[in-house]
Short mmCIF file of C-alpha atoms in Angstrom, two decimals:
data_model
loop_
_atom_site.label_atom_id
_atom_site.label_comp_id
_atom_site.label_asym_id
_atom_site.label_seq_id
_atom_site.Cartn_x
_atom_site.Cartn_y
_atom_site.Cartn_z
CA MET A 1 7.68 -4.39 33.53
CA THR A 2 10.57 -2.61 31.92
CA THR A 3 13.69 -1.43 33.51
CA SER A 4 14.04 1.93 31.45
CA PRO A 5 11.80 4.88 32.48
CA LEU A 6 12.12 6.38 29.12
CA LEU A 7 10.97 3.23 27.45
CA ALA A 8 8.17 2.92 29.82
CA ASN A 9 7.14 6.45 29.16
CA LEU A 10 7.30 5.78 25.37
CA ILE A 11 5.15 2.67 25.55
CA GLU A 12 2.55 4.70 27.72
CA ALA A 13 2.62 7.58 25.16
CA LEU A 14 2.11 5.25 22.21
CA ARG A 15 -1.22 4.26 23.71
CA CYS A 16 -2.83 7.62 22.71
CA LEU A 17 -3.02 5.99 19.26
CA PRO A 18 -6.48 4.75 18.47
CA GLY A 19 -6.49 0.89 18.33
CA VAL A 20 -3.08 0.59 20.19
CA GLY A 21 -3.23 -1.15 23.59
CA GLY A 22 -0.47 -2.09 25.97
CA LYS A 23 0.93 -5.03 23.98
CA SER A 24 1.04 -3.20 20.64
CA ALA A 25 2.63 -0.15 22.24
CA GLN A 26 5.46 -2.38 23.65
CA ARG A 27 6.04 -4.15 20.26
CA MET A 28 6.01 -0.86 18.52
CA ALA A 29 8.56 0.78 21.02
CA PHE A 30 10.93 -2.29 20.91
CA HIS A 31 10.52 -2.31 17.15
CA LEU A 32 11.55 1.29 16.84
CA LEU A 33 14.45 0.95 19.38
CA GLU A 34 15.87 -2.24 17.90
CA ARG A 35 15.35 -1.48 14.13
CA ASP A 36 14.42 1.94 13.07
CA ARG A 37 15.52 4.66 15.34
CA ASP A 38 16.03 7.04 12.37
CA ARG A 39 12.32 6.76 11.43
CA GLY A 40 11.31 7.01 14.88
CA LEU A 41 13.02 10.28 15.00
CA LYS A 42 11.44 11.36 11.83
CA LEU A 43 7.91 10.52 13.54
CA ALA A 44 8.75 12.52 16.45
CA ASP A 45 9.42 15.58 14.21
CA ALA A 46 6.36 14.94 12.11
CA LEU A 47 4.10 14.60 15.06
CA ARG A 48 5.40 17.82 16.85
CA GLU A 49 5.20 19.77 13.33
CA ALA A 50 1.64 18.51 12.65
CA MET A 51 0.13 18.97 16.33
CA GLN A 52 1.80 22.62 16.64
CA ARG A 53 1.35 23.93 13.03
CA ILE A 54 -1.79 22.46 11.63
CA GLY A 55 -4.84 24.84 12.05
CA GLN A 56 -8.03 25.24 10.17
CA CYS A 57 -8.34 26.67 6.78
CA GLN A 58 -10.13 30.13 7.33
CA ARG A 59 -12.67 29.51 4.54
CA CYS A 60 -13.54 25.85 4.73
CA ARG A 61 -12.15 24.85 8.12
CA ASN A 62 -10.38 21.84 6.86
CA PHE A 63 -7.05 20.94 8.31
CA SER A 64 -4.35 23.16 6.96
CA GLU A 65 -0.98 24.77 7.89
CA GLU A 66 -1.54 27.82 5.67
CA ALA A 67 -4.52 30.30 6.07
CA LEU A 68 -6.07 28.93 3.20
CA CYS A 69 -6.04 25.12 2.31
CA ALA A 70 -4.88 23.83 -1.14
CA ILE A 71 -8.50 23.52 -2.39
CA CYS A 72 -9.62 26.95 -1.20
CA GLY A 73 -6.54 28.79 -2.19
CA GLY A 74 -6.23 27.09 -5.67
CA ALA A 75 -8.12 28.24 -8.75
CA SER A 76 -8.95 24.79 -10.16
CA ARG A 77 -11.81 23.69 -8.12
CA ASP A 78 -15.51 24.61 -9.00
CA ARG A 79 -16.75 27.31 -6.66
CA GLN A 80 -20.42 26.76 -7.63
CA LEU A 81 -20.41 23.34 -5.73
CA LEU A 82 -19.94 23.18 -1.77
CA CYS A 83 -19.84 19.98 0.01
CA VAL A 84 -20.51 20.06 3.65
CA VAL A 85 -18.95 17.21 5.64
CA GLU A 86 -18.77 16.51 9.45
CA SER A 87 -15.09 15.95 9.58
CA PRO A 88 -11.71 16.07 7.82
CA VAL A 89 -11.76 12.30 7.50
CA ASP A 90 -14.93 12.42 5.46
CA LEU A 91 -13.45 15.01 3.13
CA ALA A 92 -10.55 12.92 2.58
CA ALA A 93 -12.81 9.89 1.85
CA ILE A 94 -14.78 11.73 -0.82
CA GLU A 95 -11.62 13.16 -2.38
CA GLN A 96 -10.31 9.62 -2.60
CA ALA A 97 -13.33 7.86 -3.81
CA THR A 98 -15.11 10.52 -6.19
CA GLY A 99 -13.96 12.80 -9.01
CA TYR A 100 -15.65 15.63 -7.09
CA ARG A 101 -14.14 19.07 -8.25
CA GLY A 102 -16.09 21.53 -6.18
CA GLN A 103 -15.12 22.93 -2.71
CA TYR A 104 -15.92 21.91 0.80
CA PHE A 105 -16.90 23.06 4.21
CA VAL A 106 -15.97 21.12 7.34
CA LEU A 107 -18.29 21.26 10.46
CA HIS A 108 -15.96 19.40 12.88
CA GLY A 109 -18.99 17.72 14.33
CA ARG A 110 -22.67 17.72 14.04
CA LEU A 111 -25.72 19.50 15.66
CA SER A 112 -25.85 18.03 19.19
CA PRO A 113 -27.46 20.48 21.75
CA LEU A 114 -26.71 18.12 24.51
CA ASP A 115 -23.10 18.09 23.94
CA GLY A 116 -23.04 21.81 23.67
CA LEU A 117 -22.54 21.74 19.84
CA GLY A 118 -24.86 24.19 18.32
CA PRO A 119 -24.63 26.35 14.96
CA GLU A 120 -21.70 28.57 16.41
CA GLU A 121 -19.54 25.62 17.26
CA LEU A 122 -19.97 24.12 13.79
CA GLY A 123 -18.89 27.35 12.13
CA LEU A 124 -22.28 27.96 10.39
CA PRO A 125 -22.05 31.77 10.50
CA LEU A 126 -19.00 31.28 8.16
CA LEU A 127 -20.98 29.02 6.05
CA VAL A 128 -23.97 31.47 5.86
CA GLN A 129 -21.60 34.25 4.90
CA ARG A 130 -19.96 31.98 2.18
CA LEU A 131 -23.53 31.11 0.93
CA GLY A 132 -24.35 34.86 0.81
CA GLU A 133 -21.37 35.59 -1.49
CA GLY A 134 -23.47 34.52 -4.49
CA GLU A 135 -21.05 31.95 -5.93
CA VAL A 136 -22.38 28.79 -4.53
CA GLU A 137 -25.28 27.11 -6.57
CA GLU A 138 -25.60 23.79 -4.92
CA LEU A 139 -25.07 22.67 -1.37
CA ILE A 140 -24.03 19.17 -1.25
CA ILE A 141 -24.73 17.93 2.14
CA ALA A 142 -22.67 14.88 3.20
CA THR A 143 -23.25 14.56 6.73
CA ASN A 144 -23.45 11.02 8.15
CA PRO A 145 -26.50 9.15 7.80
CA THR A 146 -27.03 9.04 11.67
CA VAL A 147 -29.96 10.74 13.79
CA GLU A 148 -27.80 13.81 14.58
CA GLY A 149 -26.34 13.76 11.10
CA GLU A 150 -29.79 13.92 9.45
CA ALA A 151 -31.01 16.78 11.82
CA THR A 152 -27.86 18.51 10.93
CA ALA A 153 -28.56 18.01 7.19
CA HIS A 154 -32.22 19.32 7.58
CA TYR A 155 -30.93 22.34 9.42
CA LEU A 156 -28.25 23.08 6.30
CA ALA A 157 -31.02 22.46 3.84
CA GLN A 158 -33.18 25.12 5.42
CA LEU A 159 -30.19 27.61 5.32
CA ALA A 160 -29.40 26.85 1.73
CA ARG A 161 -32.94 27.32 0.67
CA ALA A 162 -33.20 30.65 2.56
CA GLY A 163 -30.36 31.73 0.50
CA GLY A 164 -31.94 30.64 -2.84
CA ILE A 165 -29.47 27.73 -3.08
CA ARG A 166 -30.25 24.14 -4.23
CA PRO A 167 -29.45 21.53 -1.27
CA THR A 168 -28.75 18.04 -2.17
CA ARG A 169 -28.04 14.95 -0.27
CA LEU A 170 -26.02 11.74 -0.83
CA ALA A 171 -28.10 9.07 -2.22
CA HIS A 172 -29.06 6.39 0.42
CA GLY A 173 -29.50 2.83 -0.68
CA VAL A 174 -28.10 -0.82 -1.08
CA PRO A 175 -24.24 -0.55 -0.99
CA LEU A 176 -22.55 -1.76 -3.98
CA GLY A 177 -21.33 -5.43 -3.81
CA GLY A 178 -23.64 -6.03 -1.05
CA GLU A 179 -26.36 -8.80 -0.82
CA LEU A 180 -29.77 -7.75 -0.31
CA GLU A 181 -30.11 -10.53 2.48
CA PHE A 182 -27.61 -8.62 4.64
CA VAL A 183 -28.63 -5.11 4.18
CA ASP A 184 -30.48 -3.51 7.25
CA ARG A 185 -34.11 -3.13 7.10
CA GLY A 186 -34.13 0.57 7.17
CA THR A 187 -31.66 0.88 4.23
CA LEU A 188 -33.62 -1.72 2.14
CA ALA A 189 -36.75 0.06 2.91
CA HIS A 190 -35.22 3.39 1.68
CA ALA A 191 -33.78 1.76 -1.34
CA PHE A 192 -37.00 0.12 -2.29
CA GLY A 193 -39.17 3.29 -1.87
CA GLY A 194 -36.37 5.30 -3.88
CA ARG A 195 -36.20 2.83 -6.79
CA GLN A 196 -35.39 4.51 -9.95
CA LEU A 197 -36.33 3.90 -13.67
CA LEU A 198 -33.56 1.97 -15.67
CA MET B 1 -5.25 12.68 -0.92
CA THR B 2 -4.93 15.25 1.73
CA THR B 3 -4.40 18.91 1.15
CA SER B 4 -2.00 19.50 4.01
CA PRO B 5 1.73 18.50 3.31
CA LEU B 6 2.24 18.31 7.05
CA LEU B 7 -0.60 16.00 7.38
CA ALA B 8 0.56 13.87 4.47
CA ASN B 9 3.91 13.81 6.06
CA LEU B 10 2.60 12.74 9.36
CA ILE B 11 0.55 9.92 7.84
CA GLU B 12 3.60 8.68 6.02
CA ALA B 13 5.80 8.91 9.12
CA LEU B 14 3.22 6.90 11.31
CA ARG B 15 3.67 3.86 8.77
CA CYS B 16 7.03 3.16 10.44
CA LEU B 17 5.19 1.53 13.28
CA PRO B 18 4.84 -2.09 12.90
CA GLY B 19 1.22 -3.28 11.90
CA VAL B 20 0.40 0.36 10.72
CA GLY B 21 -0.67 0.71 7.07
CA GLY B 22 -2.03 3.63 5.14
CA LYS B 23 -5.67 3.47 6.43
CA SER B 24 -4.63 3.10 10.16
CA ALA B 25 -1.96 5.71 9.86
CA GLN B 26 -4.66 8.26 8.34
CA ARG B 27 -7.11 7.37 11.13
CA MET B 28 -4.36 7.87 13.93
CA ALA B 29 -3.23 11.22 12.48
CA PHE B 30 -6.81 12.50 12.31
CA HIS B 31 -7.66 11.21 15.63
CA LEU B 32 -4.70 13.05 17.21
CA LEU B 33 -5.35 16.33 15.32
CA GLU B 34 -9.11 16.31 16.14
CA ARG B 35 -8.99 15.14 19.64
CA ASP B 36 -5.62 14.57 21.28
CA ARG B 37 -3.12 17.20 20.30
CA ASP B 38 -1.60 17.44 23.72
CA ARG B 39 -1.05 13.58 23.86
CA GLY B 40 0.28 13.73 20.41
CA LEU B 41 2.94 16.30 21.45
CA LYS B 42 3.80 14.24 24.43
CA LEU B 43 4.31 11.22 22.15
CA ALA B 44 6.60 13.26 20.10
CA ASP B 45 8.58 14.13 23.17
CA ALA B 46 8.70 10.58 24.38
CA LEU B 47 9.82 9.37 20.94
CA ARG B 48 12.62 11.82 20.40
CA GLU B 49 13.90 11.32 24.07
CA ALA B 50 13.68 7.40 23.92
CA MET B 51 15.17 7.35 20.38
CA GLN B 52 18.18 9.52 21.21
CA ARG B 53 18.82 8.65 24.87
CA ILE B 54 18.28 4.94 25.16
CA GLY B 55 21.47 3.02 24.78
CA GLN B 56 22.52 -0.40 26.05
CA CYS B 57 23.47 -1.37 29.67
CA GLN B 58 27.19 -1.84 29.84
CA ARG B 59 26.81 -5.13 31.51
CA CYS B 60 23.85 -6.86 30.19
CA ARG B 61 23.22 -5.06 26.95
CA ASN B 62 19.51 -4.42 27.72
CA PHE B 63 17.95 -1.18 26.78
CA SER B 64 18.82 1.63 29.32
CA GLU B 65 19.32 5.36 29.36
CA GLU B 66 21.88 4.73 32.18
CA ALA B 67 25.22 3.15 31.96
CA LEU B 68 23.84 0.41 34.06
CA CYS B 69 20.17 -0.72 33.88
CA ALA B 70 18.13 -0.96 36.95
CA ILE B 71 18.45 -4.78 37.13
CA CYS B 72 22.34 -4.77 36.78
CA GLY B 73 22.89 -1.57 38.85
CA GLY B 74 20.42 -2.65 41.71
CA ALA B 75 21.51 -5.00 44.53
CA SER B 76 18.22 -6.99 45.01
CA ARG B 77 18.72 -9.53 42.06
CA ASP B 78 20.50 -12.81 42.57
CA ARG B 79 23.96 -12.58 40.93
CA GLN B 80 24.44 -16.35 40.69
CA LEU B 81 21.52 -16.87 38.17
CA LEU B 82 22.16 -15.39 34.61
CA CYS B 83 19.52 -15.59 32.04
CA VAL B 84 20.47 -15.22 28.30
CA VAL B 85 17.94 -14.00 26.01
CA GLU B 86 17.81 -12.95 22.13
CA SER B 87 16.16 -9.72 22.69
CA PRO B 88 14.91 -7.12 25.24
CA VAL B 89 11.23 -8.12 24.23
CA ASP B 90 12.05 -11.65 25.44
CA LEU B 91 13.61 -10.15 28.74
CA ALA B 92 10.31 -8.19 29.28
CA ALA B 93 8.29 -11.34 28.57
CA ILE B 94 10.20 -13.36 31.11
CA GLU B 95 9.90 -10.56 33.86
CA GLN B 96 6.15 -10.10 33.24
CA ALA B 97 5.45 -13.92 33.33
CA THR B 98 7.98 -15.43 35.80
CA GLY B 99 9.13 -14.63 39.32
CA TYR B 100 12.72 -14.86 38.12
CA ARG B 101 15.02 -12.85 40.50
CA GLY B 102 18.34 -13.48 38.82
CA GLN B 103 20.21 -11.22 36.13
CA TYR B 104 20.05 -11.12 32.28
CA PHE B 105 22.22 -11.01 29.35
CA VAL B 106 20.75 -9.76 25.89
CA LEU B 107 22.31 -11.04 22.74
CA HIS B 108 20.38 -8.69 20.38
CA GLY B 109 20.01 -11.34 17.90
CA ARG B 110 21.22 -15.15 17.30
CA LEU B 111 24.24 -16.76 15.85
CA SER B 112 23.58 -16.47 12.10
CA PRO B 113 26.98 -16.37 10.12
CA LEU B 114 25.23 -15.87 6.84
CA ASP B 115 23.69 -12.60 8.31
CA GLY B 116 27.03 -11.68 9.55
CA LEU B 117 26.08 -12.19 13.21
CA GLY B 118 29.00 -13.93 14.95
CA PRO B 119 29.99 -14.18 18.68
CA GLU B 120 31.44 -10.63 18.40
CA GLU B 121 28.12 -9.24 17.44
CA LEU B 122 26.17 -10.83 20.00
CA GLY B 123 28.55 -9.39 22.64
CA LEU B 124 29.85 -12.80 23.79
CA PRO B 125 33.18 -11.52 24.86
CA LEU B 126 31.43 -9.63 27.54
CA LEU B 127 29.62 -12.61 28.46
CA VAL B 128 32.58 -14.68 28.73
CA GLN B 129 34.24 -11.91 30.89
CA ARG B 130 31.16 -12.01 33.17
CA LEU B 131 31.16 -15.85 33.42
CA GLY B 132 34.81 -15.40 34.30
CA GLU B 133 34.04 -13.35 37.25
CA GLY B 134 33.19 -16.36 39.36
CA GLU B 135 29.76 -15.08 40.54
CA VAL B 136 27.46 -16.97 38.18
CA GLU B 137 26.57 -20.53 38.97
CA GLU B 138 23.81 -21.28 36.52
CA LEU B 139 23.46 -19.98 32.89
CA ILE B 140 19.79 -20.10 31.91
CA ILE B 141 19.62 -19.95 28.16
CA ALA B 142 16.41 -18.81 27.05
CA THR B 143 17.04 -18.27 23.40
CA ASN B 144 13.90 -19.09 20.98
CA PRO B 145 13.29 -22.66 20.10
CA THR B 146 14.29 -22.07 16.24
CA VAL B 147 17.03 -23.66 14.60
CA GLU B 148 19.40 -20.64 14.93
CA GLY B 149 18.22 -20.17 18.55
CA GLU B 150 19.07 -23.88 19.30
CA ALA B 151 22.64 -23.57 17.61
CA THR B 152 23.07 -20.37 19.79
CA ALA B 153 22.08 -22.33 22.79
CA HIS B 154 24.66 -25.19 22.16
CA TYR B 155 27.31 -22.52 21.78
CA LEU B 156 26.34 -20.70 24.87
CA ALA B 157 26.22 -24.17 26.76
CA GLN B 158 29.81 -24.91 25.60
CA LEU B 159 30.85 -21.46 26.80
CA ALA B 160 29.38 -22.16 30.31
CA ARG B 161 30.81 -25.76 30.60
CA ALA B 162 34.14 -24.27 29.69
CA GLY B 163 33.81 -22.00 32.58
CA GLY B 164 32.55 -24.61 34.94
CA ILE B 165 29.13 -23.10 35.20
CA ARG B 166 25.93 -25.25 34.85
CA PRO B 167 24.01 -24.34 31.61
CA THR B 168 20.17 -24.89 31.69
CA ARG B 169 17.44 -24.53 28.96
CA LEU B 170 13.87 -23.57 29.23
CA ALA B 171 11.66 -26.80 29.19
CA HIS B 172 9.91 -27.50 25.97
CA GLY B 173 6.70 -29.50 25.85
CA VAL B 174 2.86 -29.12 25.47
CA PRO B 175 1.83 -25.55 26.15
CA LEU B 176 -0.51 -25.04 29.04
CA GLY B 177 -4.20 -24.82 28.10
CA GLY B 178 -3.35 -26.54 24.78
CA GLU B 179 -5.05 -29.49 23.27
CA LEU B 180 -2.63 -32.44 22.46
CA GLU B 181 -4.52 -32.74 19.03
CA PHE B 182 -3.28 -29.42 17.92
CA VAL B 183 0.25 -29.48 19.21
CA ASP B 184 2.68 -29.82 16.52
CA ARG B 185 4.49 -33.11 15.98
CA GLY B 186 7.99 -32.19 17.06
CA THR B 187 6.72 -30.62 20.34
CA LEU B 188 4.52 -33.66 21.01
CA ALA B 189 7.47 -36.07 20.53
CA HIS B 190 9.75 -33.90 22.60
CA ALA B 191 7.13 -33.76 25.38
CA PHE B 192 6.46 -37.45 25.38
CA GLY B 193 10.25 -38.26 25.37
CA GLY B 194 10.71 -35.84 28.28
CA ARG B 195 7.98 -37.13 30.32
CA GLN B 196 8.40 -36.65 34.05
CA LEU B 197 7.35 -38.71 37.08
CA LEU B 198 4.39 -37.50 38.94
#
C-alpha cells in the first residue's frame, strides 16, 4: 500500500488512537509529513513524556506527574467535600462544567467482581483512610448511572455512613434542553417520582 | 481544565492531527493513559522516526527513507510508463485501487504562481531529465481535475510532447455507482461529449 516501511509503521501506530481507522490514520500520517513535521515531532515528545511520567496522585489517584496533584497539593480547595468519580475523564467533566471547589477521589473503574475489580483495585483502602482523617463531611458519589456504577455507589455510601459522613449522589432526572418525548422511560419515571416543589 | 501540565500538553499536541479538536484530543489522551500506554509509546517512536527520517526519493520525489523508494529502486515495475501525481496520497490511492505496474513522479503540489509554486518547486527539471533518458513512452497525467490541476496537466502534456512522449490523462466521466440525476453538470456534459462505442 505504501512503499515506505516507516510510513506504514506510523499509519499502523496511529490506529491505537480511539476513533481512528486505517483511512484516518493514513490521512493523519500524510498530513504531518507534508505540512507539519515540527508539530509531529512535538506530539512525539508530548506522548513519550506523558506515557512515561504521568502516574497517579498518592492522595486522590488522579493522573499526575507529581506525588500530589494540583488539587490535592494546593490549599485552595475545600477539604470537607470529597467527590468520588470512576475515571479522570469524569473528573475533568465535573471540573469543566461545575463550580465545584472540593476535592476528588478517582476509582479508575467500578466494582465488578467478574472482571476482578474489587475494593482493593479501586483503591478503597486509601479512601477509607482518607474518610477516617476526620476532615471530610460530605462524600459526593459521582459514579456513572449504570448498574455497576449504582452498585459501587451503594457500597461507597455504606463506607461513608460507617464513618459518620454524609453520602450524596448526583441528581438523576430529565436532562436540560431535552424533550420529555425523547427521554427514556426509566429516567422519566425517576424524574416524575422525584419531582420537587417550585 | 486538567491538573497535570504534561496531560494538558499532550492534549494540545494531539490537536495537530487533522480532524482532531479539543474533545477528541482529550478522549485520545485519557484513552492512551488509562488503557494503552505501551502503544502510546510505540506511537511516539513511530512519529519521531517518520518525521525525522522520511525524505523524498531522489528519482520520483515520493516519501521514502532511502535514497530510492521501493518502486524506483526495484526492478519489477515497467519503466516505460510514468504516472505524475500531485501528492503521495494520490499515489497511494492509485496503488490501492488500480493494477498499475509503471512508475511515478510526485509533484508535491500543482502549478500555482500566486502561491509561489512554479516548475522549480514541483521538481519539473528532474522530470524533464527523466523524460530525456529515453525510457518513458507514456506520461500518465493524474493531477486533480481542478482548475490548477488542469493547468498543470496542460503544462506537463507540452513537456511530454516536446520530448516525443505520449501524454495521457485519467478519464473523466460519471463515477461508477453514481446516479446521473446527482452528477454535477460539468461532469455530465463531459461524459456525454466523451461517450464511447460499446
